[in-house]
Amino acid sequence: MALDGTVENLLRELAPQVLGAVMRRYGDFSAAEDAVQEALIAASRQWPAEGLPDNPRGWLIQVAARRMADHVRAELARRRREAVVVMQAPAEEEIVPAPDSDILPERDDTLVLLFMCCHPALTRPTAIALTLRAVAGLTTAEIANAFLVPESTMAQRISRAKQTIKSSGVPFEMPTSRERAARLGAVLHVVYLIFNEGYASSIGPSLQRADLANEAIRLARALHRRIPEDAETAGMLALMLLTDARRAARTGADGELIPLTEQDRTLWDQEAIAEGVALITATLSKGAVGPYQLQAAIAAVHDEAPRVDDTDWPQIVALYTVLMRISDNPMVALNHAIAVAMVRGPAAGLTLLDGLDVDRRIAGHYRACAVRAHLLEMSGDYAGAITHYLAAAGRTASIPERDYLTTKAARLSSQVTRQ
Amino acid sequence: MKYILMMHAGRAGWKDAGIGTWPMEDIKTHIGFMKGFAKDLKEAGELVAAEGLAGVEEARIVRAGKGGAPEVTDGPFAESKEFLAGFWIVDVESKERAYEIAARASAAPGKGGVPLNMPIEVREVMSAPPVEA
């Protein structure tokens, strides 16, 4: 039914706004979040069948508020049973919302909620889970399914996140301008991790899993819409669009991994590429360049080449050089070495790799082995390439990647034998 | 990141020096520890699965025989000094956290409440590939 997609989009958009409104009235984040989740589930069942209510947002707020009232009543009853502080409890009529409740529908708390759910006091897995539920409006079952863990485990993770927020007194308000840069960094990181998880798991037999890459893009769009002046937010959205544009070309018929240089570029999503390129171009012209913007610029250079041979490698080398200067990430240095090899030949790339061997974060890492194998193959040293492809295959924690590396080694071996 | 934590028990100790020879009180302490351990992992939102395995005496090795029919043998257990007694699968933020959990499992109380210091093999569970650059 056509309405289903509309309803889903609407619910995802309204989820954080409704939660913000209910929070403002009742204060209790944990219970408010549960109440909103119930309202969302009710809406997803009723709306496709009965049609949209006149005021969807008001409908959700009212249903959630009613759940909250039930919750407060149950709490009171429990306390009464336990005969504790009965005298201090408010009268029942004080906790039930009036029919024309005074909840203001104008305020949008999406940003405040994102700052709260991605608070540095939370571990990353709990921040991811809470963000997906409280801001993206996913159900616990959907999140559990996406991460392939039992639903009870995900429920615990979410309730743990809520407890941490409660005990560390994270306030429901915008961070001060002094804190904001660092806190926004944490928000971007969580949203990007969600994207990575989704993009990575789009390989192989995972069609039933909630599409986390799309959810992350949705969150990044929501963030960008509210703080369009922030260049790294724009850069991250562009990076996601430009990376996700290649999704259909990234796997073969049997779910096998196809690297960037071997992809069928006619399968790339040109609309997403156009949007990503426009966004990163507009953003870079404003100055204050950061890692997300640079990675987006690199992705844009790849995406703009109709054939792999058309790739502007000198430009990619230049971008990686800037990126290395501002971020101390050995993976960036590896990619830089590949780009250099494409411009100046494999020997130049291998020299750079030798220099990286002293970096303990990367020495012996499967990616370092795989890059070395690739450059050795380029230079015609097939025996060396085979050794390093196999070393990389033995060290990766990813099945599609292991299969890809093993196949590379096998293909080279058969070439060597034929010669 | 998911890790499997495999608890190995010494074969020699299973019957003669193993849990069967402990005083009742120590067995209770050990079981209580394991239950609390699983509960903590669950509440932390880190537990994916946990199972204990039945005794090694009943373990069999199966190979495909003629026409794919199962060929069952008692297996080369005489030579192996240690065997898998149980495992946990956890979903954690880092390798270090997996090691921390393994260390706690290793220190499960044994006879007289003394930590067993069992070897726990920690292996990463294969997952999807990372995003290409």
Coordinates of C-alpha atoms in Angstrom, one line a residue:
Chain A
M1 CA 0.0 0.0 0.0
A2 CA 1.3 3.4 -1.0
L3 CA 0.4 4.9 2.3
D4 CA 2.8 2.7 4.2
G5 CA 5.9 4.5 3.0
T6 CA 4.3 7.9 3.7
V7 CA 3.3 6.8 7.2
E8 CA 6.8 5.5 7.9
N9 CA 8.5 8.7 6.7
L10 CA 6.0 10.8 8.7
L11 CA 6.5 8.7 11.9
R12 CA 10.3 8.9 11.6
E13 CA 10.1 12.7 11.2
L14 CA 7.7 13.2 14.0
A15 CA 9.2 10.7 16.6
P16 CA 11.8 13.1 18.1
Q17 CA 9.4 16.1 18.0
V18 CA 6.7 14.1 19.9
L19 CA 9.3 12.8 22.4
G20 CA 10.5 16.4 23.0
A21 CA 7.0 17.6 23.6
V22 CA 6.2 14.8 26.0
M23 CA 9.5 15.2 27.8
R24 CA 8.8 18.9 28.3
R25 CA 5.6 18.1 30.0
Y26 CA 6.6 15.2 32.2
G27 CA 10.4 15.4 32.5
D28 CA 10.9 11.7 32.9
F29 CA 13.0 10.8 29.7
S30 CA 12.9 7.1 30.2
A31 CA 9.2 6.8 30.7
A32 CA 8.4 9.4 28.0
E33 CA 10.6 7.5 25.5
D34 CA 8.7 4.3 26.3
A35 CA 5.3 6.1 25.9
V36 CA 6.3 7.6 22.5
Q37 CA 7.5 4.2 21.3
E38 CA 4.0 2.8 22.1
A39 CA 2.3 5.7 20.4
L40 CA 4.4 5.1 17.3
I41 CA 3.6 1.4 17.2
A42 CA -0.1 2.2 17.6
A43 CA 0.1 4.7 14.7
S44 CA 2.0 2.3 12.5
R45 CA -0.9 -0.1 12.9
Q46 CA -3.8 2.3 12.7
W47 CA -2.9 4.9 10.2
P48 CA -2.3 2.7 7.1
A49 CA -5.7 1.1 7.7
E50 CA -7.7 4.1 8.8
G51 CA -5.9 7.0 7.1
L52 CA -3.9 9.8 8.6
P53 CA -5.5 11.8 11.5
D54 CA -6.0 15.6 10.9
N55 CA -3.1 16.4 13.2
P56 CA -0.7 13.4 13.2
R57 CA 1.6 15.1 15.6
G58 CA -1.1 16.0 18.0
W59 CA -2.5 12.5 17.8
L60 CA 0.9 11.0 18.7
I61 CA 1.4 13.4 21.6
Q62 CA -2.0 12.7 23.0
V63 CA -1.6 8.9 22.8
A64 CA 1.8 9.1 24.4
A65 CA 0.6 11.5 27.1
R66 CA -2.2 9.0 27.9
R67 CA 0.4 6.3 28.2
M68 CA 2.4 8.6 30.5
A69 CA -0.6 9.2 32.6
D70 CA -1.1 5.4 32.9
H71 CA 2.5 5.1 33.9
V72 CA 2.3 7.8 36.6
R73 CA -0.9 6.2 37.9
A74 CA 0.8 2.8 38.1
E75 CA 3.8 4.3 39.8
L76 CA 1.5 6.0 42.4
A77 CA -0.4 2.7 43.0
R78 CA 2.9 0.9 43.5
R79 CA 4.1 3.5 46.0
R80 CA 0.8 3.3 47.8
R81 CA 1.1 -0.4 48.0
E82 CA 4.5 0.1 49.5
A83 CA 3.1 2.7 51.8
V84 CA 5.8 5.2 51.1
V85 CA 5.4 9.0 50.9
V86 CA 1.7 8.7 50.1
M87 CA 1.2 12.2 51.5
Q88 CA 3.6 13.7 48.9
A89 CA 1.9 12.2 45.9
P90 CA 0.0 14.6 43.7
A91 CA -3.8 14.2 43.3
E92 CA -4.8 12.1 40.3
E93 CA -6.4 14.9 38.4
E94 CA -3.0 16.7 38.4
I95 CA -1.4 14.0 36.4
V96 CA -4.0 13.3 33.7
P97 CA -3.6 15.7 30.7
A98 CA -6.6 17.9 30.0
P99 CA -8.3 17.2 26.7
D100 CA -6.9 20.4 25.3
S101 CA -3.5 19.9 26.7
D102 CA -1.1 22.8 26.9
I103 CA 1.6 21.0 25.0
L104 CA 3.0 23.4 22.5
P105 CA 3.3 21.8 19.1
E106 CA 5.7 24.3 17.6
R107 CA 8.9 23.4 19.2
D108 CA 11.3 21.0 17.5
D109 CA 13.6 19.1 19.9
T110 CA 15.3 16.8 17.4
L111 CA 18.7 18.5 17.9
V112 CA 18.4 18.5 21.7
L113 CA 17.5 14.8 21.7
L114 CA 20.4 14.0 19.4
F115 CA 22.8 15.7 21.8
M116 CA 21.3 13.9 24.7
C117 CA 21.3 10.4 23.1
C118 CA 24.9 10.8 21.8
H119 CA 26.2 12.1 25.1
P120 CA 29.9 11.2 25.8
A121 CA 28.9 9.5 29.1
L122 CA 27.3 6.7 27.0
T123 CA 29.3 3.9 25.4
R124 CA 29.1 3.9 21.7
P125 CA 26.9 0.8 21.3
T126 CA 24.4 2.2 23.9
A127 CA 24.4 5.7 22.2
I128 CA 23.7 4.1 18.8
A129 CA 20.8 2.0 20.2
L130 CA 19.2 4.9 22.0
T131 CA 19.6 7.2 19.1
L132 CA 17.9 4.8 16.7
R133 CA 15.0 4.3 19.1
A134 CA 14.5 7.8 20.5
V135 CA 15.4 9.9 17.5
A136 CA 15.0 7.7 14.5
G137 CA 11.8 6.0 15.9
L138 CA 12.9 2.4 15.2
T139 CA 11.4 -0.3 17.4
T140 CA 13.7 -2.3 19.7
A141 CA 13.0 -5.4 17.6
E142 CA 14.1 -3.6 14.4
I143 CA 17.3 -2.4 16.1
A144 CA 18.1 -5.8 17.5
N145 CA 17.5 -7.4 14.1
A146 CA 19.9 -4.9 12.4
F147 CA 22.7 -5.7 14.8
L148 CA 21.9 -9.4 15.0
V149 CA 21.6 -9.6 18.7
P150 CA 18.6 -10.9 20.7
E151 CA 15.8 -8.4 21.3
S152 CA 16.2 -8.8 25.1
T153 CA 19.8 -7.8 24.8
M154 CA 19.0 -4.7 22.8
A155 CA 16.2 -3.8 25.3
Q156 CA 18.8 -4.0 28.1
R157 CA 21.2 -1.9 26.1
I158 CA 18.6 0.8 25.7
S159 CA 17.5 0.7 29.3
R160 CA 21.1 0.9 30.3
A161 CA 21.6 4.0 28.2
K162 CA 18.6 5.6 29.9
Q163 CA 19.9 4.7 33.3
T164 CA 23.3 6.3 32.4
I165 CA 21.6 9.5 31.2
K166 CA 19.5 9.6 34.4
S167 CA 22.5 8.9 36.8
S168 CA 24.9 11.3 35.1
G169 CA 22.3 14.0 35.0
V170 CA 22.5 14.8 31.3
P171 CA 20.1 17.7 31.0
F172 CA 17.4 17.9 28.3
E173 CA 18.7 21.1 26.8
M174 CA 21.1 22.4 24.2
P175 CA 24.7 22.2 25.2
T176 CA 26.4 25.6 26.0
S177 CA 28.2 27.1 23.0
R178 CA 31.5 26.3 24.7
E179 CA 30.7 22.5 24.8
R180 CA 28.9 22.5 21.5
A181 CA 31.7 21.8 19.1
A182 CA 32.9 18.7 21.1
R183 CA 29.4 17.4 21.7
L184 CA 28.5 17.8 18.0
G185 CA 31.6 15.8 17.2
A186 CA 30.2 12.9 19.3
V187 CA 26.8 13.2 17.5
L188 CA 28.4 13.1 14.1
H189 CA 30.5 10.1 15.2
V190 CA 27.4 8.1 16.4
V191 CA 25.4 8.9 13.2
Y192 CA 28.4 7.9 11.0
L193 CA 28.9 4.6 12.9
I194 CA 25.2 3.8 12.2
F195 CA 25.8 4.5 8.5
N196 CA 28.9 2.3 8.5
E197 CA 27.1 -0.5 10.2
G198 CA 24.3 -0.3 7.6
Y199 CA 26.5 0.1 4.6
A200 CA 28.7 -2.8 5.7
S201 CA 25.8 -5.1 6.4
S202 CA 24.2 -4.4 3.0
I203 CA 26.5 -7.2 1.8
G204 CA 25.2 -10.7 1.6
P205 CA 22.0 -12.3 3.0
S206 CA 20.9 -9.4 5.1
L207 CA 17.9 -8.1 3.2
Q208 CA 15.6 -8.5 6.2
R209 CA 17.7 -6.2 8.3
A210 CA 16.5 -2.7 8.9
D211 CA 18.3 -0.3 6.5
L212 CA 20.6 1.4 8.9
A213 CA 22.4 3.3 6.1
N214 CA 19.1 4.9 5.1
E215 CA 18.3 5.7 8.8
A216 CA 21.8 7.3 9.2
I217 CA 21.2 9.4 6.1
R218 CA 17.8 10.4 7.4
L219 CA 19.4 11.5 10.7
A220 CA 22.2 13.4 8.9
R221 CA 19.6 15.2 6.8
A222 CA 17.6 16.1 9.9
L223 CA 20.8 17.4 11.5
H224 CA 21.9 19.3 8.4
R225 CA 18.5 20.9 8.0
R226 CA 18.7 22.3 11.6
I227 CA 22.4 23.4 11.5
P228 CA 23.0 24.2 7.8
E229 CA 25.9 26.4 8.8
D230 CA 28.0 23.5 10.2
A231 CA 30.4 22.5 7.5
E232 CA 31.3 19.0 9.0
T233 CA 27.6 18.1 9.3
A234 CA 27.2 19.0 5.6
G235 CA 30.4 17.1 4.8
M236 CA 29.2 14.0 6.6
L237 CA 25.9 14.0 4.8
A238 CA 27.7 14.4 1.4
L239 CA 30.1 11.6 2.3
M240 CA 27.2 9.3 3.1
L241 CA 25.3 10.2 -0.1
L242 CA 28.4 9.7 -2.3
T243 CA 29.3 6.4 -0.6
D244 CA 25.8 5.0 -0.6
A245 CA 25.4 5.9 -4.3
R246 CA 27.7 3.0 -5.1
R247 CA 25.8 0.5 -3.1
A248 CA 24.2 -1.4 -6.0
A249 CA 27.5 -1.9 -7.7
R250 CA 29.3 -3.0 -4.6
T251 CA 28.2 -6.6 -4.6
G252 CA 28.0 -9.3 -7.3
A253 CA 25.2 -11.7 -8.1
D254 CA 26.3 -14.0 -5.3
G255 CA 26.8 -11.2 -2.7
E256 CA 30.5 -11.2 -3.3
L257 CA 32.5 -7.9 -2.7
I258 CA 33.4 -5.8 -5.8
P259 CA 36.1 -3.2 -5.1
L260 CA 35.7 0.4 -6.2
T261 CA 38.0 0.0 -9.2
E262 CA 36.1 -3.0 -10.6
Q263 CA 32.5 -1.8 -10.1
D264 CA 30.0 -1.4 -12.9
R265 CA 29.7 2.4 -12.7
T266 CA 26.4 2.5 -14.7
L267 CA 24.8 1.0 -11.5
W268 CA 25.8 4.1 -9.4
D269 CA 23.0 6.3 -8.3
Q270 CA 23.5 9.5 -10.3
E271 CA 20.9 11.4 -8.4
A272 CA 22.6 10.8 -5.1
I273 CA 26.0 11.6 -6.6
A274 CA 24.7 14.9 -8.0
E275 CA 23.2 15.8 -4.6
G276 CA 26.4 14.8 -2.8
V277 CA 28.7 16.7 -5.2
A278 CA 26.6 19.8 -5.0
L279 CA 26.6 19.7 -1.3
I280 CA 30.3 19.2 -0.8
T281 CA 31.2 21.8 -3.5
A282 CA 29.1 24.4 -1.8
T283 CA 30.5 23.5 1.7
L284 CA 34.1 23.4 0.7
S285 CA 33.9 26.9 -0.7
K286 CA 33.0 28.2 2.7
G287 CA 36.4 27.3 4.4
A288 CA 37.0 25.6 7.8
V289 CA 37.7 22.2 6.2
G290 CA 37.4 19.0 8.3
P291 CA 37.8 15.3 7.9
Y292 CA 34.3 14.5 6.8
Q293 CA 34.4 17.2 4.1
L294 CA 37.8 15.9 2.8
Q295 CA 36.5 12.3 2.7
A296 CA 33.4 13.5 0.9
A297 CA 35.6 15.4 -1.6
I298 CA 37.6 12.2 -2.2
A299 CA 34.4 10.2 -2.7
A300 CA 33.2 12.9 -5.1
V301 CA 36.4 12.6 -7.2
H302 CA 35.8 8.8 -7.5
D303 CA 32.1 9.2 -8.2
E304 CA 32.6 11.8 -10.9
A305 CA 34.9 9.5 -13.0
P306 CA 32.7 7.6 -15.6
R307 CA 35.5 5.0 -15.9
V308 CA 38.1 4.0 -13.4
D309 CA 40.8 5.2 -15.8
D310 CA 39.3 8.7 -15.8
T311 CA 39.9 9.0 -12.0
D312 CA 41.8 12.2 -11.1
W313 CA 44.4 10.5 -8.9
P314 CA 46.6 13.5 -8.4
Q315 CA 43.7 15.3 -6.9
I316 CA 43.0 12.4 -4.6
V317 CA 46.6 12.4 -3.5
A318 CA 46.4 16.1 -2.7
L319 CA 43.2 15.6 -0.7
Y320 CA 44.7 12.7 1.3
T321 CA 47.7 14.8 2.0
V322 CA 45.6 17.4 3.6
L323 CA 43.5 14.8 5.4
M324 CA 46.7 13.2 6.9
R325 CA 47.7 16.6 8.2
I326 CA 44.5 17.0 10.2
S327 CA 43.7 13.5 11.2
D328 CA 46.2 11.0 12.7
N329 CA 44.6 7.9 11.2
P330 CA 46.8 5.1 9.8
M331 CA 43.9 4.0 7.5
V332 CA 44.1 7.4 5.8
A333 CA 47.9 6.9 5.3
L334 CA 47.2 3.5 3.7
N335 CA 44.7 5.0 1.2
H336 CA 47.2 7.8 0.5
A337 CA 49.8 5.2 -0.4
I338 CA 47.4 3.6 -2.9
A339 CA 46.7 7.0 -4.5
V340 CA 50.4 7.7 -4.7
A341 CA 51.0 4.4 -6.4
M342 CA 48.3 5.2 -9.0
V343 CA 50.1 8.5 -9.8
R344 CA 53.8 7.6 -9.5
G345 CA 53.8 3.9 -9.7
P346 CA 53.7 0.9 -7.2
A347 CA 57.3 1.4 -6.0
A348 CA 56.5 4.8 -4.6
G349 CA 53.4 3.4 -2.9
L350 CA 55.5 0.5 -1.4
T351 CA 58.1 2.9 -0.1
L352 CA 55.3 4.8 1.8
L353 CA 54.0 1.4 3.2
D354 CA 57.5 0.6 4.5
G355 CA 57.4 3.8 6.4
L356 CA 54.1 2.9 8.0
D357 CA 55.4 -0.4 9.4
V358 CA 56.6 1.4 12.5
D359 CA 53.0 2.4 13.3
R360 CA 51.9 -0.2 15.8
R361 CA 48.2 0.5 15.1
I362 CA 48.6 -0.7 11.5
A363 CA 51.6 -3.0 11.3
G364 CA 50.3 -6.5 10.5
H365 CA 46.7 -5.2 10.2
Y366 CA 44.9 -7.0 7.5
R367 CA 44.3 -3.7 5.5
A368 CA 48.0 -3.1 5.5
C369 CA 48.6 -6.6 4.2
A370 CA 45.9 -6.2 1.5
V371 CA 47.3 -2.9 0.3
R372 CA 50.8 -4.3 0.1
A373 CA 49.5 -7.3 -1.8
H374 CA 47.7 -5.0 -4.2
L375 CA 50.8 -2.8 -4.9
L376 CA 53.0 -5.9 -5.3
E377 CA 50.5 -7.2 -7.8
M378 CA 50.7 -3.9 -9.7
S379 CA 54.5 -4.1 -9.7
G380 CA 54.3 -7.7 -11.2
D381 CA 55.6 -9.5 -8.0
Y382 CA 52.9 -12.1 -8.1
A383 CA 54.5 -14.4 -5.5
G384 CA 54.8 -11.6 -3.0
A385 CA 51.2 -10.5 -3.8
I386 CA 49.9 -14.0 -3.1
T387 CA 51.6 -14.2 0.2
H388 CA 50.2 -10.9 1.4
Y389 CA 46.7 -11.5 0.0
L390 CA 46.6 -14.7 2.0
A391 CA 48.0 -13.0 5.1
A392 CA 45.3 -10.4 4.9
A393 CA 42.6 -13.1 4.3
G394 CA 43.7 -14.8 7.5
R395 CA 43.5 -11.6 9.5
T396 CA 40.2 -10.0 8.4
A397 CA 37.1 -10.4 10.6
S398 CA 34.8 -10.0 7.6
I399 CA 33.6 -13.1 5.6
P400 CA 33.0 -11.2 2.3
E401 CA 36.4 -9.6 2.5
R402 CA 38.1 -12.9 3.3
D403 CA 36.5 -14.5 0.4
Y404 CA 37.5 -11.6 -1.9
L405 CA 41.2 -11.7 -0.7
T406 CA 41.3 -15.5 -1.0
T407 CA 39.9 -15.3 -4.5
K408 CA 42.5 -12.7 -5.5
A409 CA 45.3 -15.0 -4.3
A410 CA 43.9 -18.0 -6.1
R411 CA 43.5 -16.0 -9.4
L412 CA 47.1 -14.9 -9.3
S413 CA 48.3 -18.4 -8.4
S414 CA 46.5 -19.8 -11.5
Q415 CA 48.2 -17.1 -13.6
V416 CA 51.6 -17.9 -12.2
T417 CA 51.1 -21.6 -13.0
R418 CA 50.0 -20.9 -16.6
Q419 CA 53.0 -18.9 -17.4
Chain B
M1 CA 32.0 -6.2 17.6
K2 CA 31.1 -9.8 18.5
Y3 CA 33.5 -12.1 20.3
I4 CA 33.2 -15.7 21.3
L5 CA 34.7 -16.6 24.7
M6 CA 35.4 -20.2 25.0
M7 CA 36.0 -21.8 28.3
H8 CA 38.4 -24.7 28.4
A9 CA 38.5 -27.1 31.2
G10 CA 41.4 -29.5 31.9
R11 CA 40.5 -33.1 31.1
A12 CA 42.6 -34.5 33.9
G13 CA 40.8 -32.5 36.5
W14 CA 37.3 -33.1 35.3
K15 CA 36.6 -36.4 37.1
D16 CA 39.3 -36.6 39.7
A17 CA 40.0 -33.0 40.7
G18 CA 37.0 -31.4 39.0
I19 CA 33.9 -29.9 40.4
G20 CA 32.7 -33.3 41.4
T21 CA 35.3 -33.4 44.2
W22 CA 34.5 -29.9 45.6
P23 CA 32.6 -29.4 48.9
M24 CA 28.9 -28.5 48.5
E25 CA 29.5 -24.9 49.6
D26 CA 32.2 -24.3 46.9
I27 CA 29.9 -25.7 44.2
K28 CA 27.2 -23.4 45.3
T29 CA 29.5 -20.4 45.2
H30 CA 30.7 -21.4 41.7
I31 CA 27.2 -21.7 40.3
G32 CA 26.2 -18.5 42.0
F33 CA 29.1 -16.7 40.3
M34 CA 28.2 -18.1 36.9
K35 CA 24.6 -17.0 37.2
G36 CA 25.6 -13.5 38.4
F37 CA 28.1 -13.3 35.6
A38 CA 25.5 -14.1 32.9
K39 CA 23.0 -11.7 34.6
D40 CA 25.5 -8.8 34.5
L41 CA 26.3 -9.4 30.9
K42 CA 22.6 -9.4 30.0
E43 CA 21.9 -6.2 31.9
A44 CA 24.9 -4.5 30.2
G45 CA 23.2 -5.3 26.9
E46 CA 26.3 -7.3 25.9
L47 CA 25.1 -10.9 25.9
V48 CA 24.3 -12.5 22.6
A49 CA 24.4 -16.1 23.7
A50 CA 25.8 -18.3 26.5
E51 CA 25.8 -22.1 26.7
G52 CA 27.4 -24.7 28.8
L53 CA 28.3 -28.0 27.2
A54 CA 27.5 -31.5 28.4
G55 CA 30.3 -33.7 29.7
V56 CA 33.1 -34.7 27.4
E57 CA 32.5 -38.4 28.0
E58 CA 29.5 -38.2 25.7
A59 CA 31.3 -36.3 23.0
R60 CA 31.6 -37.9 19.6
I61 CA 33.5 -37.1 16.4
V62 CA 31.4 -37.3 13.2
R63 CA 32.8 -37.6 9.7
A64 CA 31.0 -38.2 6.4
G65 CA 31.4 -41.9 5.6
K66 CA 30.4 -43.6 2.4
G67 CA 27.6 -41.9 0.6
G68 CA 27.6 -39.1 3.2
A69 CA 26.4 -41.3 6.0
P70 CA 27.6 -40.3 9.4
E71 CA 30.6 -42.2 10.7
V72 CA 30.7 -41.7 14.4
T73 CA 33.8 -42.3 16.6
D74 CA 34.7 -41.6 20.2
G75 CA 37.3 -39.2 18.9
P76 CA 40.8 -38.5 19.8
F77 CA 40.0 -37.3 23.3
A78 CA 42.8 -39.3 25.0
E79 CA 45.4 -37.0 23.6
S80 CA 43.7 -33.6 24.2
K81 CA 44.4 -32.2 27.6
E82 CA 41.7 -29.6 27.5
F83 CA 38.2 -29.5 26.0
L84 CA 35.5 -26.9 25.5
A85 CA 33.2 -26.7 28.5
G86 CA 31.1 -23.8 27.5
F87 CA 31.0 -20.5 25.7
W88 CA 29.7 -16.9 25.7
I89 CA 29.1 -14.7 22.7
V90 CA 29.2 -11.1 23.6
D91 CA 28.7 -7.9 21.5
V92 CA 31.0 -5.3 22.9
E93 CA 32.5 -1.9 22.1
S94 CA 36.1 -3.1 21.9
K95 CA 38.6 -6.0 22.1
E96 CA 39.7 -4.7 25.5
R97 CA 36.2 -5.0 26.8
A98 CA 36.0 -8.7 25.6
Y99 CA 39.3 -9.4 27.4
E100 CA 37.9 -7.8 30.5
I101 CA 34.9 -10.1 30.4
A102 CA 37.1 -13.1 29.7
A103 CA 39.3 -12.3 32.7
R104 CA 36.3 -12.2 34.9
A105 CA 35.1 -15.6 33.6
S106 CA 38.6 -17.0 34.1
A107 CA 38.6 -16.0 37.7
A108 CA 35.4 -18.1 38.6
P109 CA 35.8 -19.4 42.1
G110 CA 36.8 -23.1 42.4
K111 CA 37.6 -25.3 45.4
G112 CA 37.9 -23.3 48.6
G113 CA 36.8 -20.2 46.7
V114 CA 40.2 -20.0 45.0
P115 CA 40.0 -18.5 41.5
L116 CA 40.2 -21.3 38.9
N117 CA 42.2 -19.1 36.4
M118 CA 40.7 -21.1 33.5
P119 CA 42.0 -20.4 30.1
I120 CA 39.4 -18.5 28.1
E121 CA 40.0 -18.5 24.3
V122 CA 38.8 -15.2 22.8
R123 CA 38.0 -15.1 19.1
E124 CA 36.4 -12.4 17.0
V125 CA 33.2 -13.4 15.3
M126 CA 33.3 -12.7 11.5
S127 CA 31.1 -9.8 10.4
A128 CA 30.4 -7.6 7.5
P129 CA 33.2 -5.7 5.7
P130 CA 34.0 -2.1 6.6
V131 CA 33.1 0.8 4.3
E132 CA 35.6 1.2 1.5
A133 CA 37.4 4.5 1.3

